[in-house]
Amino acid sequence: MSEQASLSFASRTAPADGVVVVFAEEGRKLSPAAQDLDKKSKGLLSKAANITGFKGKKDQIVDLLAPQGLKFSKIILVGLGKASAYRGEDWLNLGGTVRGLLSGKEAPTAHIFVEAADGKVEPRDVASFALGAELRGYNFKKYKTKSRKNTGEGAESSERTLKKIVIHAADPNAAARAFQPENAIANGVALARDLVNEPANVLGPAEFASRAKALTKLGVRVEVLGPSALRKLGMNALLAVGQGSVRPSHVVVMQWKGAGAKGGAPIAIVGKGVTFDTGGISLKPAAGMEEMKGDMAGAACVVGLMQELAARKAKVNAVGIIGLVENMPSGAAQRPGDVVTAMSGQTIEVLNTDAEGRMVLADCLWYVQNRFKPKAVVNLATLTGAVMVALGKEHAGLFSNNDELSARLIEAGDATGEKLWRLPLGPKYDKMIDSKVADMKNTGGKWGGSISAAQFLQRFIKDGTPWAHLDIAGTAMSSVDSEINRSWGSGFGVRLLDRLISEHYERH
Ligand code: BES
Ligand code: MN
Ligand code: ZN
């Protein structure tokens, strides 16, 4: 989809041409490859470093265009700071930073020598670097017709995009091996981003379901439940949200049985998939409504994750379930004041048709617990604007009935940079959604909107099921630029849950 430059690993042999990236550490300690280039260029690199005051500090950069006597289009010297202090996430981000320096303008091929001053970098760190480069290279240009045809002003010439990245490492085979699972992650994140970026006219519930169906070819068992199956199951809360749309609602169940029968009960991942959220009869204001094409980011994460687990043949039993609906106002839409009976048998008074995500999740959560008796349930949803008021765009909100699961998720968040912040649940908050006419209402009043939304979900979690809800409204869409992401849809959650699963739910 994103027409990425190809990525390969090679030994430390010197390339003939292209753009070359080398590193130096603090105190201007050049890596072996940098020293080599300095010699070959008769000291040009050191001279340029002198002139620009380059010390090898983190993110300091020296550019050398068309160095005399060499065939390279450009040499880029990048400061590492202190490589011995790097953690996994630092190599990932560095890969993103370096990829950001490569436009392809000077040459279609880039050679990156991933070496610290002592010439060494662990293969898994080289793989993290490569993942960072892949993630940064993602670009959603499906609907850009000009750059493809190479016509008109500002159009990118086809010769002037980066075609090939070669990562040179001390042990290229070990690096390539370490990159295999990371490549699955890169593809999973790219899929999640593609789905979030896709406009809602193209991606409705049925179209989303058929994208998920494509995981079949990786060995994932995919079932698509249409409206009549959902009616039979009694998923009336989910169906009520979709009833105003001409596009029928769907639920998709994806099973990956990588741990086999011995692996026991699966971990369940549940995603909100509102392919467009107008608010329904409780219509949203016009300004910014276009962003609501991203209201399926939870579901996108689940599909990206399931693809990733299957592609790297993760030894885990995992089930992904997504509720796909379009929330539209129409003569058939649900009204404020309606009462619906959810699959669990509990009744919901619909005070605000814009609080629709929790109704979709209520039935998906109930269904997945009934059918699979999962050992843990994690759901992801762009559930509330209020979570952005609380946490901005740096952390997703975490709500859970289980301290161990919470701690594991927070740790996975710190390790991947997809950070979580736990917010409270409790009986006093739960009372906020008591209703006069039904078992509960779908909004909890003015304050603590993210918490009352989470309390609503918890009413559909059975006693004893470890459960966590991630409110990703601030982190999954309309994303802030980072070293590893320039896409509107960030793919938030794929790397986080991959980490959670590989650390705690996989048989090794
Ligand atoms: N999809 C929205 C939440 C959202 C807002 C996600 C902004 C991303 C960016 C959700 O369905 C919604 O409308 N929530 C309401 C709940 C309210 C009506 C109780 C909200 O947050 O205002
Ligand atoms: Mn809404
Ligand atoms: Zn919504």
PDB file of N, CA and C in Angstrom, residues 131 176-189 215 217-220 256-259 267 269 303-318 412 416 493-508:
ATOM      1  N   LEU A 131      13.238  -1.566  12.106  1.00  0.00           N
ATOM      2  CA  LEU A 131      11.797  -1.385  12.306  1.00  0.00           C
ATOM      3  C   LEU A 131      11.446   0.101  12.348  1.00  0.00           C
ATOM      4  N   ALA A 176      19.337  -9.931  10.094  1.00  0.00           N
ATOM      5  CA  ALA A 176      18.189 -10.278   9.252  1.00  0.00           C
ATOM      6  C   ALA A 176      17.254 -11.235   9.990  1.00  0.00           C
ATOM      7  N   ARG A 177      17.848 -12.182  10.726  1.00  0.00           N
ATOM      8  CA  ARG A 177      17.022 -13.108  11.521  1.00  0.00           C
ATOM      9  C   ARG A 177      16.248 -12.356  12.597  1.00  0.00           C
ATOM     10  N   ALA A 178      16.950 -11.464  13.284  1.00  0.00           N
ATOM     11  CA  ALA A 178      16.299 -10.689  14.352  1.00  0.00           C
ATOM     12  C   ALA A 178      15.204  -9.782  13.780  1.00  0.00           C
ATOM     13  N   PHE A 179      15.356  -9.428  12.509  1.00  0.00           N
ATOM     14  CA  PHE A 179      14.385  -8.518  11.897  1.00  0.00           C
ATOM     15  C   PHE A 179      13.095  -9.227  11.474  1.00  0.00           C
ATOM     16  N   GLN A 180      13.150 -10.545  11.324  1.00  0.00           N
ATOM     17  CA  GLN A 180      11.948 -11.246  10.830  1.00  0.00           C
ATOM     18  C   GLN A 180      10.663 -10.924  11.602  1.00  0.00           C
ATOM     19  N   PRO A 181      10.653 -11.097  12.941  1.00  0.00           N
ATOM     20  CA  PRO A 181       9.436 -10.716  13.672  1.00  0.00           C
ATOM     21  C   PRO A 181       9.148  -9.216  13.621  1.00  0.00           C
ATOM     22  N   GLU A 182      10.213  -8.419  13.573  1.00  0.00           N
ATOM     23  CA  GLU A 182      10.025  -6.961  13.510  1.00  0.00           C
ATOM     24  C   GLU A 182       9.371  -6.570  12.177  1.00  0.00           C
ATOM     25  N   ASN A 183       9.700  -7.312  11.145  1.00  0.00           N
ATOM     26  CA  ASN A 183       9.085  -7.054   9.843  1.00  0.00           C
ATOM     27  C   ASN A 183       7.591  -7.351   9.883  1.00  0.00           C
ATOM     28  N   ALA A 184       7.237  -8.426  10.610  1.00  0.00           N
ATOM     29  CA  ALA A 184       5.814  -8.734  10.791  1.00  0.00           C
ATOM     30  C   ALA A 184       5.129  -7.589  11.529  1.00  0.00           C
ATOM     31  N   ILE A 185       5.817  -7.032  12.506  1.00  0.00           N
ATOM     32  CA  ILE A 185       5.258  -5.899  13.256  1.00  0.00           C
ATOM     33  C   ILE A 185       5.082  -4.691  12.331  1.00  0.00           C
ATOM     34  N   ALA A 186       6.115  -4.410  11.532  1.00  0.00           N
ATOM     35  CA  ALA A 186       6.031  -3.266  10.610  1.00  0.00           C
ATOM     36  C   ALA A 186       4.813  -3.406   9.695  1.00  0.00           C
ATOM     37  N   ASN A 187       4.585  -4.611   9.191  1.00  0.00           N
ATOM     38  CA  ASN A 187       3.443  -4.832   8.305  1.00  0.00           C
ATOM     39  C   ASN A 187       2.101  -4.743   9.035  1.00  0.00           C
ATOM     40  N   GLY A 188       2.092  -5.220  10.273  1.00  0.00           N
ATOM     41  CA  GLY A 188       0.872  -5.130  11.083  1.00  0.00           C
ATOM     42  C   GLY A 188       0.509  -3.676  11.382  1.00  0.00           C
ATOM     43  N   VAL A 189       1.529  -2.886  11.730  1.00  0.00           N
ATOM     44  CA  VAL A 189       1.288  -1.463  12.001  1.00  0.00           C
ATOM     45  C   VAL A 189       0.827  -0.768  10.725  1.00  0.00           C
ATOM     46  N   LEU A 215      -7.090 -12.175   6.205  1.00  0.00           N
ATOM     47  CA  LEU A 215      -6.124 -12.832   7.104  1.00  0.00           C
ATOM     48  C   LEU A 215      -6.213 -14.354   7.003  1.00  0.00           C
ATOM     49  N   LYS A 217      -5.620 -16.197   4.611  1.00  0.00           N
ATOM     50  CA  LYS A 217      -4.497 -16.799   3.880  1.00  0.00           C
ATOM     51  C   LYS A 217      -3.238 -16.934   4.740  1.00  0.00           C
ATOM     52  N   LEU A 218      -3.243 -16.311   5.931  1.00  0.00           N
ATOM     53  CA  LEU A 218      -2.110 -16.483   6.853  1.00  0.00           C
ATOM     54  C   LEU A 218      -2.375 -17.584   7.880  1.00  0.00           C
ATOM     55  N   GLY A 219      -3.553 -18.216   7.777  1.00  0.00           N
ATOM     56  CA  GLY A 219      -3.864 -19.270   8.731  1.00  0.00           C
ATOM     57  C   GLY A 219      -4.734 -18.813   9.888  1.00  0.00           C
ATOM     58  N   VAL A 220      -5.243 -17.598   9.794  1.00  0.00           N
ATOM     59  CA  VAL A 220      -6.184 -17.114  10.809  1.00  0.00           C
ATOM     60  C   VAL A 220      -7.578 -17.586  10.413  1.00  0.00           C
ATOM     61  N   TRP A 256      -6.460 -17.107  16.066  1.00  0.00           N
ATOM     62  CA  TRP A 256      -5.107 -17.583  15.773  1.00  0.00           C
ATOM     63  C   TRP A 256      -4.724 -18.575  16.864  1.00  0.00           C
ATOM     64  N   LYS A 257      -4.506 -19.839  16.454  1.00  0.00           N
ATOM     65  CA  LYS A 257      -4.228 -20.878  17.451  1.00  0.00           C
ATOM     66  C   LYS A 257      -2.780 -21.320  17.398  1.00  0.00           C
ATOM     67  N   GLY A 258      -1.887 -20.376  17.614  1.00  0.00           N
ATOM     68  CA  GLY A 258      -0.451 -20.634  17.502  1.00  0.00           C
ATOM     69  C   GLY A 258       0.117 -21.492  18.619  1.00  0.00           C
ATOM     70  N   ALA A 259      -0.613 -21.624  19.724  1.00  0.00           N
ATOM     71  CA  ALA A 259      -0.114 -22.426  20.856  1.00  0.00           C
ATOM     72  C   ALA A 259      -0.773 -23.805  20.898  1.00  0.00           C
ATOM     73  N   ILE A 267      -6.145 -15.452  24.773  1.00  0.00           N
ATOM     74  CA  ILE A 267      -6.291 -14.053  25.178  1.00  0.00           C
ATOM     75  C   ILE A 267      -7.191 -13.410  24.125  1.00  0.00           C
ATOM     76  N   ILE A 269      -8.767 -10.020  22.254  1.00  0.00           N
ATOM     77  CA  ILE A 269      -8.553  -8.604  21.966  1.00  0.00           C
ATOM     78  C   ILE A 269      -9.786  -8.090  21.225  1.00  0.00           C
ATOM     79  N   VAL A 303      -6.996  -6.014  13.910  1.00  0.00           N
ATOM     80  CA  VAL A 303      -6.690  -6.689  12.641  1.00  0.00           C
ATOM     81  C   VAL A 303      -5.176  -6.666  12.370  1.00  0.00           C
ATOM     82  N   GLY A 304      -4.554  -5.514  12.603  1.00  0.00           N
ATOM     83  CA  GLY A 304      -3.103  -5.414  12.425  1.00  0.00           C
ATOM     84  C   GLY A 304      -2.359  -6.377  13.337  1.00  0.00           C
ATOM     85  N   LEU A 305      -2.837  -6.486  14.565  1.00  0.00           N
ATOM     86  CA  LEU A 305      -2.199  -7.390  15.533  1.00  0.00           C
ATOM     87  C   LEU A 305      -2.368  -8.849  15.128  1.00  0.00           C
ATOM     88  N   MET A 306      -3.574  -9.234  14.727  1.00  0.00           N
ATOM     89  CA  MET A 306      -3.820 -10.632  14.338  1.00  0.00           C
ATOM     90  C   MET A 306      -2.964 -11.001  13.124  1.00  0.00           C
ATOM     91  N   GLN A 307      -2.844 -10.071  12.169  1.00  0.00           N
ATOM     92  CA  GLN A 307      -1.981 -10.331  11.014  1.00  0.00           C
ATOM     93  C   GLN A 307      -0.536 -10.535  11.463  1.00  0.00           C
ATOM     94  N   GLU A 308      -0.112  -9.675  12.375  1.00  0.00           N
ATOM     95  CA  GLU A 308       1.259  -9.716  12.864  1.00  0.00           C
ATOM     96  C   GLU A 308       1.543 -11.031  13.596  1.00  0.00           C
ATOM     97  N   LEU A 309       0.620 -11.451  14.471  1.00  0.00           N
ATOM     98  CA  LEU A 309       0.820 -12.692  15.226  1.00  0.00           C
ATOM     99  C   LEU A 309       0.922 -13.885  14.278  1.00  0.00           C
ATOM    100  N   ALA A 310       0.055 -13.902  13.267  1.00  0.00           N
ATOM    101  CA  ALA A 310       0.062 -15.013  12.314  1.00  0.00           C
ATOM    102  C   ALA A 310       1.330 -14.976  11.461  1.00  0.00           C
ATOM    103  N   ALA A 311       1.734 -13.793  11.030  1.00  0.00           N
ATOM    104  CA  ALA A 311       2.903 -13.680  10.148  1.00  0.00           C
ATOM    105  C   ALA A 311       4.168 -14.135  10.850  1.00  0.00           C
ATOM    106  N   ARG A 312       4.271 -13.877  12.155  1.00  0.00           N
ATOM    107  CA  ARG A 312       5.483 -14.332  12.849  1.00  0.00           C
ATOM    108  C   ARG A 312       5.259 -15.655  13.584  1.00  0.00           C
ATOM    109  N   LYS A 313       4.113 -16.276  13.295  1.00  0.00           N
ATOM    110  CA  LYS A 313       3.771 -17.569  13.879  1.00  0.00           C
ATOM    111  C   LYS A 313       3.923 -17.575  15.399  1.00  0.00           C
ATOM    112  N   ALA A 314       3.342 -16.597  16.022  1.00  0.00           N
ATOM    113  CA  ALA A 314       3.424 -16.455  17.482  1.00  0.00           C
ATOM    114  C   ALA A 314       2.807 -17.675  18.162  1.00  0.00           C
ATOM    115  N   LYS A 315       3.494 -18.184  19.186  1.00  0.00           N
ATOM    116  CA  LYS A 315       3.002 -19.361  19.912  1.00  0.00           C
ATOM    117  C   LYS A 315       1.999 -18.935  20.976  1.00  0.00           C
ATOM    118  N   VAL A 316       0.887 -18.441  20.502  1.00  0.00           N
ATOM    119  CA  VAL A 316      -0.148 -17.958  21.415  1.00  0.00           C
ATOM    120  C   VAL A 316      -1.506 -18.311  20.823  1.00  0.00           C
ATOM    121  N   ASN A 317      -2.460 -18.573  21.703  1.00  0.00           N
ATOM    122  CA  ASN A 317      -3.842 -18.658  21.250  1.00  0.00           C
ATOM    123  C   ASN A 317      -4.484 -17.297  21.487  1.00  0.00           C
ATOM    124  N   ALA A 318      -4.883 -16.674  20.389  1.00  0.00           N
ATOM    125  CA  ALA A 318      -5.455 -15.333  20.500  1.00  0.00           C
ATOM    126  C   ALA A 318      -6.724 -15.264  19.677  1.00  0.00           C
ATOM    127  N   ALA A 412       4.708  -2.926  29.017  1.00  0.00           N
ATOM    128  CA  ALA A 412       4.791  -3.067  27.551  1.00  0.00           C
ATOM    129  C   ALA A 412       4.728  -1.688  26.886  1.00  0.00           C
ATOM    130  N   THR A 416       7.724  -0.088  24.473  1.00  0.00           N
ATOM    131  CA  THR A 416       7.486   0.179  23.057  1.00  0.00           C
ATOM    132  C   THR A 416       7.302   1.667  22.755  1.00  0.00           C
ATOM    133  N   GLY A 493      -1.122   0.536  19.384  1.00  0.00           N
ATOM    134  CA  GLY A 493      -1.628  -0.671  20.023  1.00  0.00           C
ATOM    135  C   GLY A 493      -1.045  -1.953  19.463  1.00  0.00           C
ATOM    136  N   VAL A 494      -0.636  -1.933  18.189  1.00  0.00           N
ATOM    137  CA  VAL A 494      -0.103  -3.164  17.592  1.00  0.00           C
ATOM    138  C   VAL A 494       1.206  -3.557  18.282  1.00  0.00           C
ATOM    139  N   ARG A 495       2.120  -2.587  18.369  1.00  0.00           N
ATOM    140  CA  ARG A 495       3.402  -2.922  19.003  1.00  0.00           C
ATOM    141  C   ARG A 495       3.227  -3.179  20.499  1.00  0.00           C
ATOM    142  N   LEU A 496       2.347  -2.422  21.116  1.00  0.00           N
ATOM    143  CA  LEU A 496       2.059  -2.593  22.546  1.00  0.00           C
ATOM    144  C   LEU A 496       1.570  -4.009  22.863  1.00  0.00           C
ATOM    145  N   LEU A 497       0.572  -4.460  22.116  1.00  0.00           N
ATOM    146  CA  LEU A 497      -0.028  -5.760  22.430  1.00  0.00           C
ATOM    147  C   LEU A 497       0.847  -6.908  21.947  1.00  0.00           C
ATOM    148  N   ASP A 498       1.609  -6.679  20.883  1.00  0.00           N
ATOM    149  CA  ASP A 498       2.591  -7.683  20.491  1.00  0.00           C
ATOM    150  C   ASP A 498       3.549  -7.926  21.652  1.00  0.00           C
ATOM    151  N   ARG A 499       3.981  -6.849  22.273  1.00  0.00           N
ATOM    152  CA  ARG A 499       4.905  -6.936  23.396  1.00  0.00           C
ATOM    153  C   ARG A 499       4.258  -7.651  24.594  1.00  0.00           C
ATOM    154  N   LEU A 500       3.034  -7.248  24.910  1.00  0.00           N
ATOM    155  CA  LEU A 500       2.317  -7.891  26.016  1.00  0.00           C
ATOM    156  C   LEU A 500       2.245  -9.395  25.791  1.00  0.00           C
ATOM    157  N   ILE A 501       1.890  -9.772  24.580  1.00  0.00           N
ATOM    158  CA  ILE A 501       1.706 -11.187  24.268  1.00  0.00           C
ATOM    159  C   ILE A 501       3.038 -11.925  24.284  1.00  0.00           C
ATOM    160  N   SER A 502       4.068 -11.359  23.647  1.00  0.00           N
ATOM    161  CA  SER A 502       5.333 -12.102  23.593  1.00  0.00           C
ATOM    162  C   SER A 502       5.959 -12.220  24.985  1.00  0.00           C
ATOM    163  N   GLU A 503       5.731 -11.248  25.851  1.00  0.00           N
ATOM    164  CA  GLU A 503       6.320 -11.317  27.199  1.00  0.00           C
ATOM    165  C   GLU A 503       5.524 -12.228  28.142  1.00  0.00           C
ATOM    166  N   HIS A 504       4.197 -12.313  27.965  1.00  0.00           N
ATOM    167  CA  HIS A 504       3.393 -12.942  29.018  1.00  0.00           C
ATOM    168  C   HIS A 504       2.428 -14.034  28.561  1.00  0.00           C
ATOM    169  N   TYR A 505       2.133 -14.107  27.285  1.00  0.00           N
ATOM    170  CA  TYR A 505       1.101 -15.071  26.875  1.00  0.00           C
ATOM    171  C   TYR A 505       1.589 -16.089  25.852  1.00  0.00           C
ATOM    172  N   GLU A 506       2.868 -15.982  25.478  1.00  0.00           N
ATOM    173  CA  GLU A 506       3.386 -16.924  24.496  1.00  0.00           C
ATOM    174  C   GLU A 506       4.144 -18.049  25.166  1.00  0.00           C
ATOM    175  N   ARG A 507       4.011 -19.253  24.587  1.00  0.00           N
ATOM    176  CA  ARG A 507       4.856 -20.379  25.027  1.00  0.00           C
ATOM    177  C   ARG A 507       6.181 -20.240  24.306  1.00  0.00           C
ATOM    178  N   HIS A 508       7.285 -20.302  25.052  1.00  0.00           N
ATOM    179  CA  HIS A 508       8.579 -20.123  24.373  1.00  0.00           C
ATOM    180  C   HIS A 508       9.373 -21.414  24.337  1.00  0.00           C
TER     181      HIS A 508
END
